[in-house]
Coordinates of C-alpha atoms and ligand atoms in Angstrom, one line a residue:
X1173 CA -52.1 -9.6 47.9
X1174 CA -48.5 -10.1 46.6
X1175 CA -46.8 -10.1 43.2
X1176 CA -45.9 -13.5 40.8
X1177 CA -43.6 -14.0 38.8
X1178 CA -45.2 -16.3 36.0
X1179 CA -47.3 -14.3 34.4
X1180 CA -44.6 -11.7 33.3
X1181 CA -41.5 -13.5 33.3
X1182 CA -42.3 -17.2 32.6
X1183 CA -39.8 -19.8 33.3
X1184 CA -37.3 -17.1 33.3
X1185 CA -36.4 -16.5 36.9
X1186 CA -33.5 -15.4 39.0
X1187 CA -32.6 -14.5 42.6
X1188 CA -31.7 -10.9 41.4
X1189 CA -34.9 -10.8 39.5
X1190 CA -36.6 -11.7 42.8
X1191 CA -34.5 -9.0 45.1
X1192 CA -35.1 -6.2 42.9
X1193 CA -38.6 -7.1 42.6
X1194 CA -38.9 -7.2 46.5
X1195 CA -37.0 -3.9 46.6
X1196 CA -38.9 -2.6 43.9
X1197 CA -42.0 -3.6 45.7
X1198 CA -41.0 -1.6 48.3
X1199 CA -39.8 1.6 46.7
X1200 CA -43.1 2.3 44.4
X1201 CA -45.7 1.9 47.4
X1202 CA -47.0 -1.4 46.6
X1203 CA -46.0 -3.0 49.8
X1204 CA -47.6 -0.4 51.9
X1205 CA -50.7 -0.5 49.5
X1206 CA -51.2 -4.5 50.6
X1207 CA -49.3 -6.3 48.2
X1208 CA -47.2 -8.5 50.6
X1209 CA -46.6 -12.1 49.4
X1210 CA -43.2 -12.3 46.6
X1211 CA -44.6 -15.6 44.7
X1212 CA -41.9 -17.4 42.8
X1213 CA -43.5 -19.7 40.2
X1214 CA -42.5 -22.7 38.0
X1215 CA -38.7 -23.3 37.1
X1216 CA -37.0 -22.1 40.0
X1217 CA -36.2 -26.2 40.4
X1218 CA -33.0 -27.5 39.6
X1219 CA -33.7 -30.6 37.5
X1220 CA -33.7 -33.6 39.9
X1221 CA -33.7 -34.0 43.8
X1222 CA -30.9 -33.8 45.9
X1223 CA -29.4 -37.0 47.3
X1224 CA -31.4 -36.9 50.4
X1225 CA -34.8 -36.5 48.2
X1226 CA -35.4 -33.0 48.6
X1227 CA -36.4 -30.4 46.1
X1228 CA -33.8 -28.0 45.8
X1229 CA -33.2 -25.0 43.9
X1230 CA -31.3 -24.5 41.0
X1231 CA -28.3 -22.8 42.1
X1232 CA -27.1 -20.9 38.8
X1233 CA -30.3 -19.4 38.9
X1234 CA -30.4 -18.9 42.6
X1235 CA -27.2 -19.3 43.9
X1236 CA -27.4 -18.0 47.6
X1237 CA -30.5 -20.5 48.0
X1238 CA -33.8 -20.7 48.8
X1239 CA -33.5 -19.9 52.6
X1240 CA -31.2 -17.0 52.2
X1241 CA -33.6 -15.7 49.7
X1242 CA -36.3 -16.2 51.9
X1243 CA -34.3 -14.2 54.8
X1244 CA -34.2 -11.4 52.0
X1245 CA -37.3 -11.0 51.4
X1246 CA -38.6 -11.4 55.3
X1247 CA -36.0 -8.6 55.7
X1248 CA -37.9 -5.9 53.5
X1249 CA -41.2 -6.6 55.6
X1250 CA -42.7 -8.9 52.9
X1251 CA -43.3 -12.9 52.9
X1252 CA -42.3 -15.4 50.9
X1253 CA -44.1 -17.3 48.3
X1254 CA -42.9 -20.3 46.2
X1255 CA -44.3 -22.9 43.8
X1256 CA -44.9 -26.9 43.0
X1257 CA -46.9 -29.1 41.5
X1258 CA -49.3 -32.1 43.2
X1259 CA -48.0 -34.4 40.1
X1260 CA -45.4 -36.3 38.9
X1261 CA -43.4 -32.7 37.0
X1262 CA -44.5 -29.5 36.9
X1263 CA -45.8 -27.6 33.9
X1264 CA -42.4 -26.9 32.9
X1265 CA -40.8 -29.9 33.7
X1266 CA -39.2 -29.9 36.5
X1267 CA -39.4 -32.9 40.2
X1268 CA -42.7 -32.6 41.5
X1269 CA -44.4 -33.2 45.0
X1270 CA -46.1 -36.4 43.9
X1271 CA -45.7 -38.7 47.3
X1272 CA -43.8 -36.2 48.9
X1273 CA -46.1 -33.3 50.4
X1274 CA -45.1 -34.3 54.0
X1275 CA -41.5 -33.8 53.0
X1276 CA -41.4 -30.6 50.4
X1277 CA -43.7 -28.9 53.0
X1278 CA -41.3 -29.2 55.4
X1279 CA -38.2 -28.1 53.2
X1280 CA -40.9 -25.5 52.6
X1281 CA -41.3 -24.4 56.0
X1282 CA -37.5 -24.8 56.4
X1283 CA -36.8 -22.1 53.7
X1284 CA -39.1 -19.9 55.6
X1285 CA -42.2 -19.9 53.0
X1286 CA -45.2 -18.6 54.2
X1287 CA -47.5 -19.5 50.8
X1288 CA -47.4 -22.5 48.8
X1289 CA -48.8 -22.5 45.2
X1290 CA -49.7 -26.0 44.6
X1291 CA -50.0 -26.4 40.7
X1292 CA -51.8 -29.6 38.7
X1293 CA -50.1 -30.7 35.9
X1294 CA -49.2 -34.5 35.4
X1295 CA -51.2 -35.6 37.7
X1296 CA -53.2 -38.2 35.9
X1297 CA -55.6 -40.2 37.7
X1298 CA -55.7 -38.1 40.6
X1299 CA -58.8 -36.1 42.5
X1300 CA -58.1 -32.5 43.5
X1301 CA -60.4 -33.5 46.1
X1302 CA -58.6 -36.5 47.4
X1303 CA -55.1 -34.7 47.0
X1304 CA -55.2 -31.1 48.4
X1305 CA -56.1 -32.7 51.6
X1306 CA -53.0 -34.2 51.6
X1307 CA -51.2 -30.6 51.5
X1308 CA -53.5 -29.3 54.0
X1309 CA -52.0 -32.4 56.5
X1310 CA -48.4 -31.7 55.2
X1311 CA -48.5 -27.6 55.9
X1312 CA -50.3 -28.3 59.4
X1313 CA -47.3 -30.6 59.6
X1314 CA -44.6 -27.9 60.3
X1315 CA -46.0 -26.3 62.3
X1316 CA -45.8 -23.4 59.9
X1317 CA -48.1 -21.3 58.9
X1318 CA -48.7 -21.4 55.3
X1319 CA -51.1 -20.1 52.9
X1320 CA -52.1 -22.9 50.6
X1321 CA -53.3 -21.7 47.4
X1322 CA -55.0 -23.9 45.3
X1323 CA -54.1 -24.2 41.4
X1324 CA -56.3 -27.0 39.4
X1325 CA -57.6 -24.7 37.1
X1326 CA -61.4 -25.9 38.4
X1327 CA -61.2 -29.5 37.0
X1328 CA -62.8 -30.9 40.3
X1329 CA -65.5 -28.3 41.4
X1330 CA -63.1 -26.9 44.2
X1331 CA -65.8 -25.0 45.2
X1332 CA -67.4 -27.6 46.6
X1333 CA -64.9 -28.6 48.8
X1334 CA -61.8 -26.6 49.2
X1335 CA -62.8 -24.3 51.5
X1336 CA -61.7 -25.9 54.3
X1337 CA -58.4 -27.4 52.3
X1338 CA -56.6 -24.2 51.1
X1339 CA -57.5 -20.7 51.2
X1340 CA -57.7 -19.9 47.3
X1341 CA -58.5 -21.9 44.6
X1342 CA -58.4 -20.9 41.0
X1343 CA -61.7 -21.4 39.4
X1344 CA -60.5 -21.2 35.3
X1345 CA -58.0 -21.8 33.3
X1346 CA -54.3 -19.6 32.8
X1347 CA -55.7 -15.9 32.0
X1348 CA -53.7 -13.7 29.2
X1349 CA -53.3 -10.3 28.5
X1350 CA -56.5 -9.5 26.8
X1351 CA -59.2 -7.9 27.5
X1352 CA -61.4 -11.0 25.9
X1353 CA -59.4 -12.8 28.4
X1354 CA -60.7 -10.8 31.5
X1355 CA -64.2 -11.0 30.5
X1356 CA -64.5 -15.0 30.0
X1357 CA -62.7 -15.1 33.2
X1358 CA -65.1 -12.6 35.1
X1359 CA -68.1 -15.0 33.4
X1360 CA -67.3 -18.0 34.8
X1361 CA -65.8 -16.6 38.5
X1362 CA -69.1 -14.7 38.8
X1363 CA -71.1 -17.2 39.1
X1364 CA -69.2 -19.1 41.9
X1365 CA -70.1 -15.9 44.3
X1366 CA -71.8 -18.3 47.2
X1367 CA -68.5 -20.2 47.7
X1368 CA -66.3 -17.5 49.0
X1369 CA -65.5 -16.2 52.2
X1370 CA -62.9 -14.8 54.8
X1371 CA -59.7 -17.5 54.3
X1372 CA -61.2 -19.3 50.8
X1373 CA -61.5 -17.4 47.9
X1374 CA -62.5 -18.1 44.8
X1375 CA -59.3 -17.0 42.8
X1376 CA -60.0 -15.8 38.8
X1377 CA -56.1 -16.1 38.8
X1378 CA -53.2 -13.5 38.6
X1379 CA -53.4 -9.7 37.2
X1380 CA -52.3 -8.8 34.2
X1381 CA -52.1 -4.7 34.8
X1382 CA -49.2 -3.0 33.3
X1383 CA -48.0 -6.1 31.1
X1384 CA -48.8 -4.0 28.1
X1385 CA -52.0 -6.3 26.2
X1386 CA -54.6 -3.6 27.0
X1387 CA -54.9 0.0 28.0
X1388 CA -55.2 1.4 31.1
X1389 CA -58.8 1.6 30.8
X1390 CA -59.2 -2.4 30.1
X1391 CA -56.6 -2.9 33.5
X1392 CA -58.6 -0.5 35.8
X1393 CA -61.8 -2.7 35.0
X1394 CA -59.9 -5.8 35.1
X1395 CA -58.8 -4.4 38.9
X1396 CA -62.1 -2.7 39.7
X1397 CA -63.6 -7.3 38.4
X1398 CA -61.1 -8.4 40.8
X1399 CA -62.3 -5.9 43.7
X1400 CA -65.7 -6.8 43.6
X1401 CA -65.4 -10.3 43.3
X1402 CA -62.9 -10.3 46.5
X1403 CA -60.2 -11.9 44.4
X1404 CA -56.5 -12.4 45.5
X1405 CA -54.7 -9.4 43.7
X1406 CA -51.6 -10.7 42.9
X1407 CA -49.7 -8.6 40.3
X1408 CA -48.2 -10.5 37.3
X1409 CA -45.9 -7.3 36.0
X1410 CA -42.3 -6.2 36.3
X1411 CA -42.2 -4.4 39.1
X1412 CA -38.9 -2.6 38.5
X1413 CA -40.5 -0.6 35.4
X1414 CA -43.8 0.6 35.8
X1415 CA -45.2 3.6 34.2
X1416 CA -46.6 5.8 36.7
X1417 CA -50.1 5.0 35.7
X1418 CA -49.5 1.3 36.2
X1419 CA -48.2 1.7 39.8
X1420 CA -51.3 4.2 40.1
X1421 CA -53.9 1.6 39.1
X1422 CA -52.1 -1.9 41.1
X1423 CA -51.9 0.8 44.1
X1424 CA -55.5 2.6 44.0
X1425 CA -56.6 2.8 47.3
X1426 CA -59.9 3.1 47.5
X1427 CA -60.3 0.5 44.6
X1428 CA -57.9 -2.1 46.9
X1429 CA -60.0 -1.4 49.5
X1430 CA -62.9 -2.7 48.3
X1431 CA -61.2 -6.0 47.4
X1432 CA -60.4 -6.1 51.2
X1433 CA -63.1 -5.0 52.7
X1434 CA -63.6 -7.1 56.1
X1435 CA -66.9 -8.6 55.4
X1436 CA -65.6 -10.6 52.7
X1437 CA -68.6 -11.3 50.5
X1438 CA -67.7 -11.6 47.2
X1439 CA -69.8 -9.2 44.4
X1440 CA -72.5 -10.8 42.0
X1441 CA -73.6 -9.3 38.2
X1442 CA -76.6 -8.3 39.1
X1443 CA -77.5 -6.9 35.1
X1444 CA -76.4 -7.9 32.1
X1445 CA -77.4 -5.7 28.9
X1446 CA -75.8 -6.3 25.8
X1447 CA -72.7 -4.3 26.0
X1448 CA -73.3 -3.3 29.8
X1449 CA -73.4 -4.9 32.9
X1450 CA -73.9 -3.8 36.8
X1451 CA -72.1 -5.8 39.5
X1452 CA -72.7 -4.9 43.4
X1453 CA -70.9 -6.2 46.3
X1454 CA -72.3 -6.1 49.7
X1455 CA -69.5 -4.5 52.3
X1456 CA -68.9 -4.0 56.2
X1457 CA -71.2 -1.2 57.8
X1458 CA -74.1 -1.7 54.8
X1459 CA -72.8 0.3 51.9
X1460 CA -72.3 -1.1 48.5
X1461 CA -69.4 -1.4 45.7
X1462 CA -71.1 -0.7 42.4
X1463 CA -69.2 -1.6 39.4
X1464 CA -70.8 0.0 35.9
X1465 CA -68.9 -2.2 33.1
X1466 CA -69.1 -1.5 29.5
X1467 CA -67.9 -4.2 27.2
X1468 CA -68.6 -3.1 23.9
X1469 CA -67.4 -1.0 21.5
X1470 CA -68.9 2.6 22.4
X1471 CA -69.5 5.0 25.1
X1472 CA -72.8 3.7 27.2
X1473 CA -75.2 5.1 29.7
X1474 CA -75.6 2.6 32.5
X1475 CA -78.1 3.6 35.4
X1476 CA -78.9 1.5 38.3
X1477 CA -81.2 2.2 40.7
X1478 CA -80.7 1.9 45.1
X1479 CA -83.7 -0.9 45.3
X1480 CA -81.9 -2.8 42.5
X1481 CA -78.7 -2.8 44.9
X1482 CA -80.4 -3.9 47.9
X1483 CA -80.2 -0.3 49.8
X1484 CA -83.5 0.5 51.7
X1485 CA -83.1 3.7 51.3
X1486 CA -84.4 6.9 48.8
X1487 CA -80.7 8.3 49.0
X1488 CA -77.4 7.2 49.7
X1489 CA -74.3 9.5 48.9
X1490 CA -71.9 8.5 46.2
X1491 CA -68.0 8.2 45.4
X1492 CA -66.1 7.3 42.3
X1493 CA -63.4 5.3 43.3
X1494 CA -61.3 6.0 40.7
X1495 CA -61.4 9.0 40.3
X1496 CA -61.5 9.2 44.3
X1497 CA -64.0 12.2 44.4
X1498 CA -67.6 13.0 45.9
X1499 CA -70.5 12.9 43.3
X1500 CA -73.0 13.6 46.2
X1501 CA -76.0 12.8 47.6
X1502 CA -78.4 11.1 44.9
X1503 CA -81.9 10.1 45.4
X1504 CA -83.5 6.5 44.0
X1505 CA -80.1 5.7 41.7
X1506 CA -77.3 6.8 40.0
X1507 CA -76.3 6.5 36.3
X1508 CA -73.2 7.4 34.1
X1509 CA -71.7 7.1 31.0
X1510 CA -69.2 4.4 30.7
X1511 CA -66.5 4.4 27.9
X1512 CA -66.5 1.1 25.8
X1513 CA -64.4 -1.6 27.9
X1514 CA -63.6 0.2 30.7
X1515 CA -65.2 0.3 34.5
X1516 CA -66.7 2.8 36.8
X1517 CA -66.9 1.7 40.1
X1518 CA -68.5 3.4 42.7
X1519 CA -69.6 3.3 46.3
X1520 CA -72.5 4.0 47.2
X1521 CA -73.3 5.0 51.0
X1522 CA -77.3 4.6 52.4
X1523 CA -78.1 7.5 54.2
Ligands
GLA2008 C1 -49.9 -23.5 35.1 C2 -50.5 -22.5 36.2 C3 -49.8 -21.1 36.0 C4 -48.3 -21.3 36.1 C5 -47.8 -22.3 35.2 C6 -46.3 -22.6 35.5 O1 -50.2 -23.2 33.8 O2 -51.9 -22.4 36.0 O3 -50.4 -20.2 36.9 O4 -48.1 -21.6 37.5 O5 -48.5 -23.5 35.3 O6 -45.7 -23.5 34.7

C-alpha cells in the first residue's frame, strides 16, 4: 500500500510535492491505515546521464537529491518508491535502464529505494519474460531489499511467469477516472484470480479515489474491486487536499483489511446478472468477503446464498463493511438492495 504520484499529477513533480505528500500522508491517517510506500513516477529524470553513466535527478525539480529525499521520507516512518523504464526512454522521455539494471539498481539502492516501478515503453523487440529477470538479478545485486513491481501493461502473459520475478505485475492497460474504466479493468483482472499470492499480485493498476471522475459511490466500489481481488492499493490523489469523505474511503478499515487479509487469495465473480454481479473472496480463519456490485443504472436487489459462497453452514453472521455495522445472524443467505454503480461489501462469518 503507498501512494503515486502519476496518476494525479503527471509529469509534474517536485521534491516539495513529494514532502508534503509524505507529511500529508502522515497527518490524515493514511500511513497508520497501511499506505506506506511514497512512489515517484515518470519525469523525475533530468534529461541525460551523468558523466559517470548514472541516472540522476533533475535538480530544479529536486534540488536536495534523490538520497536526501529518500532520508526524508524514511524519517516520517514511510519507504521510498521511485520509477524507470526496461527500454531505451521512458514514457515521457526521459534515459532509461536499457543495459543498465545492474547499475541503476544500485544507484537505486544507494538513494535508499525500497520499490522499484519498472515501466515498458520503448522497449521494442524485447520479452517481459526474458527482461524482468534481469531486474530481479540487479535488485538481488545490492543487497537491498527492493520491491520490484512489474509494469508491462500484460503484453507477455506475466502471469505466467512473474511470480517468482517481481512481486506485482500490472495485468491491463493505464486506468482513468471513470467508472467505465474500473469495470473493464475489474473484467479482465478477475479472471487472472489463480495467479496470485502472498509476494506476487496481480496488480489492476493505481486508484483513482478522490481524483474527482466519479462519486463517492463509484470510488468505494472501485476500493471495495481492489479489496477482493487483493490488489496493491496505491492511491493516485493529492494527498494534501482531500475531502473528508475521500480520506474516509482510501482509509476504511475494515474494507483495507480485507485487501490484506493474511491468506492472500485473491476474490473471483462468482455471478454475473445483467446489471449485478457477486464477487467472494476466501479469507484467513474460513469467513468470506462478499462484494454485491451493481453496474447499471438503477437500484437492484442482489441475494446470494451461503452454499453459493462455499460456507457449509445454514448460518453465518454478517457485517457491512462500509457502513462498519452488525446486520446479524442470517440463515441460508443474505440479500440487499444495491444502488446503481456502487458496492456493498460484506463479511460474512460461518457459525
Ligand atoms: C505508463 C505507465 C503509467 C505511468 C506512465 C508514466 O503509462 O503504465 O503507470 O508510469 O507510463 O509515463
Amino acid at each position: 500500500m503507498g501512494w503515486n504520484s502519476w496518476n494525479r499529477f503527471g509529469p509534474f513533480l517536485s521534491e516539495r510535492l513529494v514532502l508534503e505528500t509524505a507529511n500529508a500522508m502522515v497527518e490524515s491517517g493514511m500511513r497508520d491505515a497501511g499506505y506506506r510506500y511514497v512512489v515517484i513516477d515518470d519525469a523525475w529524470e533530468d534529461s541525460v546521464r551523468d558523466d559517470s553513466g548514472d541516472l540522476t535527478e533533475n535538480r530544479w525539480q529536486f534540488p536536495h537529491g534523490m538520497a536526501w529525499l529518500g532520508e526524508e521520507i524514511h524519517r516520517r516512518g514511510l519507504k521510498f518508491g521511485l520509477y524507470t523504464d526496461a527500454g531505451t526512454r521512458t514514457c515521457q522521455g526521459y534515459p532509461a535502464s536499457l543495459g543498465n539494471e545492474t547499475r541503476d539498481a544500485k544507484r537505486f539502492a544507494s538513494w535508499g529505494v525500497d520499490f522499484m516501478k519498472v515501466d515498458w515503453c520503448h522497449t521494442e523487440g524485447l520479452r517481459g519474460r526474458a527482461t524482468y529477470p534481469k531486474w530481479t538479478d540487479a535488485i538481488r545485486a545490492t543487497g537491498r531489499p527492493m520491491v520490484l513491481s512489474i509494469c508491462e501493461w500484460s503484453r507477455d502473459k506475466p502471469w505466467e511467469w512473474a511470480g517468482p520475478v517481481g512481486h506485482m505485475w500490472r495485468t491491463t492497460g493505464d486506468i482513468a477516472d471513470t467508472w467505465s474504466s474500473v469495470v473493464t479493468i475489474a473484467d479482465k483482472n478477475a479472471e487472472l484470480h489463480p495467479h496470485a499470492g502472498p509476494d506476487h499480485w496481480n496488480d489492476p493498476d493505481m486508484l483513482e479515489v478522490g481524483n474527482g471522475g466519479m462519486t463517492d459511490d463509484e470510488y468505494r466500489a472501485h476500493l471495495s474491486l481492489w479489496a477482493v481481488m487483493a490488489a496493491p492499493l496505491i492511491a493516485g490523489n493529492d494527498l494534501r487536499a482531500m475531502s473528508h469523505e475521500t480520506r474516509a474511503i482510501l482509509t476504511a478499515p475494515e474494507v483495507i483489511a480485507i485487501d490484506q487479509d493474511v491468506l492472500g487469495r485473491q476474490g473471483r465473480r462468482i455471478r454475473r446478472d445483467e446489471a449485478t454481479e457477486v464477487w467472494v473472496r476466501e479469507l484467513a480463519h474460513g469467513a468470506r468477503a462478499v462484494l454485491l456490485l451493481d453496474r447499471g443504472e438503477s437500484s437492484t436487489r442482489v441475494g446470494v446464498t451461503f452454499a453459493e459462497i462455499g460456507l457449509g453452514t445454514k448460518s453465518a453472521s454478517v457485517r457491512d463493511l462500509w457502513e462498519r455495522a452488525d446486520i446479524g445472524v442470517r440463515t441460508l443467505g443474505v440479500d440487499a438492495t444495491v444502488r446503481p454503480h456502487s458496492a456493498i461489501l460484506l463479511k460474512v462469518s460461518p457459525g
